[in-house]
XYZ file of C-alpha atoms in Angstrom:
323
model
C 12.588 -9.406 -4.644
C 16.538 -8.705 -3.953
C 18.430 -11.667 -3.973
C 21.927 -9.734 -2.873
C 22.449 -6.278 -1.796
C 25.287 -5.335 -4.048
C 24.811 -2.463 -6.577
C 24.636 -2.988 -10.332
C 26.830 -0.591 -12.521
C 25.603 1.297 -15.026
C 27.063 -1.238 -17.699
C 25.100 -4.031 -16.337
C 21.952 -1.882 -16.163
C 22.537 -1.187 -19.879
C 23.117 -4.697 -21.080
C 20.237 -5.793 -19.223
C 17.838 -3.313 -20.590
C 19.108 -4.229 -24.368
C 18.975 -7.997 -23.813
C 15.939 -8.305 -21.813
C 12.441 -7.167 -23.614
C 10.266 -7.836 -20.228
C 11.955 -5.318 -18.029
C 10.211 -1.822 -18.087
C 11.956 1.862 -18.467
C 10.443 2.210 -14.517
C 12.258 -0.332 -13.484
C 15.107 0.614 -14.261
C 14.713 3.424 -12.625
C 13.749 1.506 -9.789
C 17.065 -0.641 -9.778
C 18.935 2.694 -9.896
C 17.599 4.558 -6.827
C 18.503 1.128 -5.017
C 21.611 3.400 -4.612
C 19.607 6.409 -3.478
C 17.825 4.695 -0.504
C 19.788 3.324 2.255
C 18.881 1.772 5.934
C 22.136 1.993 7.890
C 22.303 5.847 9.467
C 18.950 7.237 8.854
C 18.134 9.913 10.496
C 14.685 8.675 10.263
C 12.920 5.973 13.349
C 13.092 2.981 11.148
C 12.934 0.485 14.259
C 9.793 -0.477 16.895
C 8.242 1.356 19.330
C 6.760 0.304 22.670
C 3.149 -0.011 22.767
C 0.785 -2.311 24.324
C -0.517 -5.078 22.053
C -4.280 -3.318 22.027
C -2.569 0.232 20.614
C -0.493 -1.715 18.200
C -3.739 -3.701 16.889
C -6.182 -0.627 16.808
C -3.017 1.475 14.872
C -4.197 -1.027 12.498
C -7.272 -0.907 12.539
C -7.031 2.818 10.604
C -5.756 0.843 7.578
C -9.043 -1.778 7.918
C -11.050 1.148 7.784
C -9.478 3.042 4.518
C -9.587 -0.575 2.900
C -13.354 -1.287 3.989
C -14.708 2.143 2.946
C -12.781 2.248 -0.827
C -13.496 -0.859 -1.728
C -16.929 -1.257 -0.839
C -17.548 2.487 -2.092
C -15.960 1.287 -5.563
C -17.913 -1.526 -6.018
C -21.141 -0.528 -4.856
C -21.238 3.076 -3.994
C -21.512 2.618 -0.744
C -19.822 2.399 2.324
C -19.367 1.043 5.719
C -22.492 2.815 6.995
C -24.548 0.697 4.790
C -23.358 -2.155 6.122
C -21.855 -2.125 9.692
C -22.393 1.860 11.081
C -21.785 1.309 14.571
C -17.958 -0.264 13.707
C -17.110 3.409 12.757
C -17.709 4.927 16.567
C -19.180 8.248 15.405
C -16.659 8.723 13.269
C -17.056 11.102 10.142
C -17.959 9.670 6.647
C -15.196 9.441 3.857
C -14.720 12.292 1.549
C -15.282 11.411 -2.145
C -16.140 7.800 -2.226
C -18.114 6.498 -5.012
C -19.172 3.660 -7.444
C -16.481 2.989 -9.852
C -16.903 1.568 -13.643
C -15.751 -1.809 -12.651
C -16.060 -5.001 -15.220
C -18.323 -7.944 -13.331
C -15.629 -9.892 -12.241
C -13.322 -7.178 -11.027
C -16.933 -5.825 -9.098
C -17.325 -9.050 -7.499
C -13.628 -9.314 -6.004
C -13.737 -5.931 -5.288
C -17.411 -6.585 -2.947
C -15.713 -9.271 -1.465
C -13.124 -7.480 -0.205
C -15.005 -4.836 1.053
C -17.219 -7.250 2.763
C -13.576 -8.939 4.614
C -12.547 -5.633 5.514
C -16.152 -5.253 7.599
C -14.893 -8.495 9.047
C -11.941 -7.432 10.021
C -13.532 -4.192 11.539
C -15.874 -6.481 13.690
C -12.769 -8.794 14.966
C -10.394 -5.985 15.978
C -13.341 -4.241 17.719
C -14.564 -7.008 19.337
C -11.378 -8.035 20.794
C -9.588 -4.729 21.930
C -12.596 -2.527 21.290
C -11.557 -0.155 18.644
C -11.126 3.619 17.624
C -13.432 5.434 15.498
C -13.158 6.267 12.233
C -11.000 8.967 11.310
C -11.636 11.210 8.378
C -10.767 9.117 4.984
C -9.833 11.033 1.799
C -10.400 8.606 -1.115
C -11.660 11.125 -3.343
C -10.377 11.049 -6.956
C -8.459 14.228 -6.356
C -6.431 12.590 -3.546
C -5.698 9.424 -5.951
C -4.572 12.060 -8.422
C -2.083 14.075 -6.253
C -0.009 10.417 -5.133
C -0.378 9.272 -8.413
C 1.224 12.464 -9.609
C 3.982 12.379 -6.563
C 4.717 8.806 -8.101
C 5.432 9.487 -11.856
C 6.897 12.437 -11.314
C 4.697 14.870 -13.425
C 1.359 16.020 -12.981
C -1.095 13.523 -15.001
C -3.543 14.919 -18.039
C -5.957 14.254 -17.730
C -5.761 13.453 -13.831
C -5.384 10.051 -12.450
C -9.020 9.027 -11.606
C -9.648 5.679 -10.239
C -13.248 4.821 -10.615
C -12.641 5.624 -14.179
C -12.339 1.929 -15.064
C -11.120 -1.458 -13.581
C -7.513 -1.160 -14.626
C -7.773 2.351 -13.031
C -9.167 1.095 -9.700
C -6.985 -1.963 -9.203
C -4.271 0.335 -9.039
C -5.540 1.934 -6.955
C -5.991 -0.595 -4.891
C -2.334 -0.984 -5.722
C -1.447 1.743 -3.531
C -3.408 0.576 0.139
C -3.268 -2.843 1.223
C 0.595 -3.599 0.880
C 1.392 -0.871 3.520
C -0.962 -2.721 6.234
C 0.402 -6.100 4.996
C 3.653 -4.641 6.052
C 2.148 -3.280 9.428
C 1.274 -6.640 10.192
C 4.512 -8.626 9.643
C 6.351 -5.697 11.362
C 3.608 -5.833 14.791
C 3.666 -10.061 15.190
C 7.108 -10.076 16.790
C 6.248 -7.630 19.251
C 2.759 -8.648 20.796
C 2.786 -9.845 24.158
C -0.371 -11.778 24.305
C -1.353 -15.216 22.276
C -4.655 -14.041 21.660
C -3.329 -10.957 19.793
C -0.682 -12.490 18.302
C -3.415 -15.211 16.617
C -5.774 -12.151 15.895
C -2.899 -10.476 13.700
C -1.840 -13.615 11.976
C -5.137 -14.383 10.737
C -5.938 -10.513 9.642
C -2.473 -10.878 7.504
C -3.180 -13.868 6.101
C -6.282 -12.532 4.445
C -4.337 -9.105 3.957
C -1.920 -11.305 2.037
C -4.492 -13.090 -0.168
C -5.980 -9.800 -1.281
C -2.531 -7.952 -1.792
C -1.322 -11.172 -3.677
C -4.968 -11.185 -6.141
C -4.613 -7.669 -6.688
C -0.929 -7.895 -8.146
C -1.566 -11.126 -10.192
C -5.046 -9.109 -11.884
C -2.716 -6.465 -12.883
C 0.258 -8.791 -13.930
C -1.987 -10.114 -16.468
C -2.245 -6.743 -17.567
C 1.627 -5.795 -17.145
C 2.412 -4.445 -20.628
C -0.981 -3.099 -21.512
C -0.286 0.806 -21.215
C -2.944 2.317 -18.972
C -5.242 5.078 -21.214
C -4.549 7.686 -22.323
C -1.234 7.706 -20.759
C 1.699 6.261 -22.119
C 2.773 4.215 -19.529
C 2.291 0.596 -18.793
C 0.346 -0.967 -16.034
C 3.970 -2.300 -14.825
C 5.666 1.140 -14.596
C 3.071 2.163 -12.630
C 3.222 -0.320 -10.176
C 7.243 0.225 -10.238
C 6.324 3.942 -9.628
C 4.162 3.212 -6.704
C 6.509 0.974 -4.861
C 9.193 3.937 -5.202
C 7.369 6.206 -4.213
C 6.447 3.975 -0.921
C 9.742 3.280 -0.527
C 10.732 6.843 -0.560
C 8.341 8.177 1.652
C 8.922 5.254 4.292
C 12.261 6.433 4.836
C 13.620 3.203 6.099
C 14.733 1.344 2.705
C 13.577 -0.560 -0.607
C 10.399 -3.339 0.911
C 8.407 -2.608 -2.440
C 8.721 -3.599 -5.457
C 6.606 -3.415 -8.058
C 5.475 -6.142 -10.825
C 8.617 -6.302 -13.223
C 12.020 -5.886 -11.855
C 15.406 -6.016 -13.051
C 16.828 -9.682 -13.071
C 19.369 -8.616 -10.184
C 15.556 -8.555 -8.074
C 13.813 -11.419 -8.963
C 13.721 -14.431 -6.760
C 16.701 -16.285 -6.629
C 18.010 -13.559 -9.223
C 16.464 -16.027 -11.755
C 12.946 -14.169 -12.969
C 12.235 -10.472 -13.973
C 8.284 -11.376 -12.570
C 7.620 -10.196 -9.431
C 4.186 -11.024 -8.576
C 4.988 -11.496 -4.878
C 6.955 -8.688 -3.191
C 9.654 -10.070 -0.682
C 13.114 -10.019 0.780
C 16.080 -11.397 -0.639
C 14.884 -14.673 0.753
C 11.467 -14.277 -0.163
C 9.931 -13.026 3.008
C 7.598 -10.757 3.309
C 8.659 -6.949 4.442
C 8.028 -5.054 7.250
C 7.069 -1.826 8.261
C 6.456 -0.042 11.666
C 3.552 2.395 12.394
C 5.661 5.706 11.984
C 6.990 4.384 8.259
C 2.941 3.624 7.669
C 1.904 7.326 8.379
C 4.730 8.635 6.377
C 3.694 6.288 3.289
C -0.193 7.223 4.040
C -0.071 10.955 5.054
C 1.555 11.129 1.746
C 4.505 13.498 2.560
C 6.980 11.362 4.623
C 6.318 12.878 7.575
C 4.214 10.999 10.503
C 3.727 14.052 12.116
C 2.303 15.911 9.299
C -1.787 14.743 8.613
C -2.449 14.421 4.896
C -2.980 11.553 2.025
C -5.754 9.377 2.704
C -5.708 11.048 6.243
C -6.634 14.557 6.272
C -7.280 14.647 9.715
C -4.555 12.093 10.842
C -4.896 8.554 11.890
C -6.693 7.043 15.253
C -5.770 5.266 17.994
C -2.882 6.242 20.686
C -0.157 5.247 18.363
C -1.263 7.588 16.094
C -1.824 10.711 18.110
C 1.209 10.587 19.982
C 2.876 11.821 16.528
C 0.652 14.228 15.541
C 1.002 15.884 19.720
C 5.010 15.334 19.072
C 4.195 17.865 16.585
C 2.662 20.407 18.098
């Protein structure tokens, strides 16, 4: 979390990597591309767009669905057609979902939140009606390519996240934040009461998962993550930069560990929360959300978890800008 905006030097950076054990190699990294990534005079649409509070809801709703179908596919092989078919509209199946090794407890969370995201499915189509489900990538060969884009190197063996719990929860790392972010970003700009209570309550249970996820793999922060040599906490760091990058509109990620100059109130390297220099919550707009989820920075460009592109008007208008 940034508590100012000014720029550490290199000398600072330094001392603060000698005298302080708990702050990772990735975030360091992290603190320095704070002067690679800027919001003033991007070229790229950082700010909203006008759309009518059903659009802006069922934009959403394509997150809900990539959340539903990996989580309940990684905790019991099985997704939202076992459960709730006629949410997905005809809409095709996911590629490459499937039961992951998971401990009992992180099994249980993970069903649970599966089982919300069905909720959430049912309240956004029962109260603007909904878009089908678009093709979903969460294969283990998708996971591999962002998780390679993030460290920089291709991973050996590749990055496979129903390998094992520590595996899957970051995984799980990598989804809900972005529609967390959706959320805070679509609030100011609904028109209506009723939508504007709809989206509060879906981001307050967005929040809660986001917020269990990080703490299960802050308890795991220094463990490095086999049979690479890299920590669970440089992972996360590498994650949030590579959000950050391909959002186009500035640093709202952070990952687990930061540099002291980050933590809230510039008093704590732990950052188990991500947030604003006064500990709000970021937020994003639709076109940085297809950039982060097609996986190339581009929201005209289909890829990432959506091979296909995303649903929903909001969506579509991008992908006929491009064409």
């Amino acid at each position: 979390m940034h508590a100012h905006v000014t720029k550490p030097n290199i000398n600072s950076i330094l001392l603060l990597k000698m005298t302080t054990l708990s702050i990772s190699y990735a975030s360091i990294l992290f603190l320095l591309s704070l002067q690679l990534i800027t919001i003033a005079g991007s070229p790229y649409l950082c700010g909203p767009i006008k759309a009518s509070d059903e659009d802006q809801i069922m934009f959403a709703q394509n997150l809900e669905f990539l959340e539903a179908e990996f989580f309940t596919h990684g905790a019991l092989g099985k997704g939202l057609d076992a459960f709730a078919p006629e949410f997905a509209k005809g809409g095709p199946p996911p590629i490459g979902g499937r039961k992951a090794n998971l401990d009992p407890l992180t099994r249980r969370i993970m069903e649970e939140f599966g089982y919300q995201e069905i909720g959430h499915l049912r309240a956004i189509v029962t109260s603007v009606g909904g878009i089908p489900r678009p093709l979903l990538d969460i294969s283990s060969e998708n996971f591999a390519k962002i998780f390679d884009k993030a460290v920089g190197y291709r991973l050996d063996p590749p990055f496979d996240p129903y390998a094992d719990s520590t595996k899957f929860l970051l995984a799980s790392y990598v989804i809900p934040y972005a529609g967390l972010n959706g959320y805070v970003g679509t609030i100011p700009y609904l028109d209506k009461f009723t939508s504007r209570s709809l989206v509060a309550s879906l981001l307050g249970v967005e929040s809660g998962q986001d917020a269990v996820l990080r703490a299960l793999l802050y308890e795991k922060a220094y463990e490095k993550v086999e049979p690479y040599n890299i920590t669970v906490a440089d992972f996360t760091n590498m994650i949030s930069g590579l959000r950050n990058e391909l959002g186009k509109c500035g640093i709202k990620d952070e990952g687990l560990i930061v540099p002291l100059e980050l933590g809230a109130e510039n008093r704590t390297t732990s950052n188990i929360l991500s947030a604003d220099p006064n500990s709000l919550s970021y937020a994003r707009t639709p076109q940085e959300i297809l950039r982060i989820v097609y996986g190339d920075g581009d929201e005209h460009k289909p890829g990432g978890f959506f091979p296909e592109g995303a649903n929903g008007r909001i969506a579509r208008s991008y992908l006929s800008e491009h064409h």
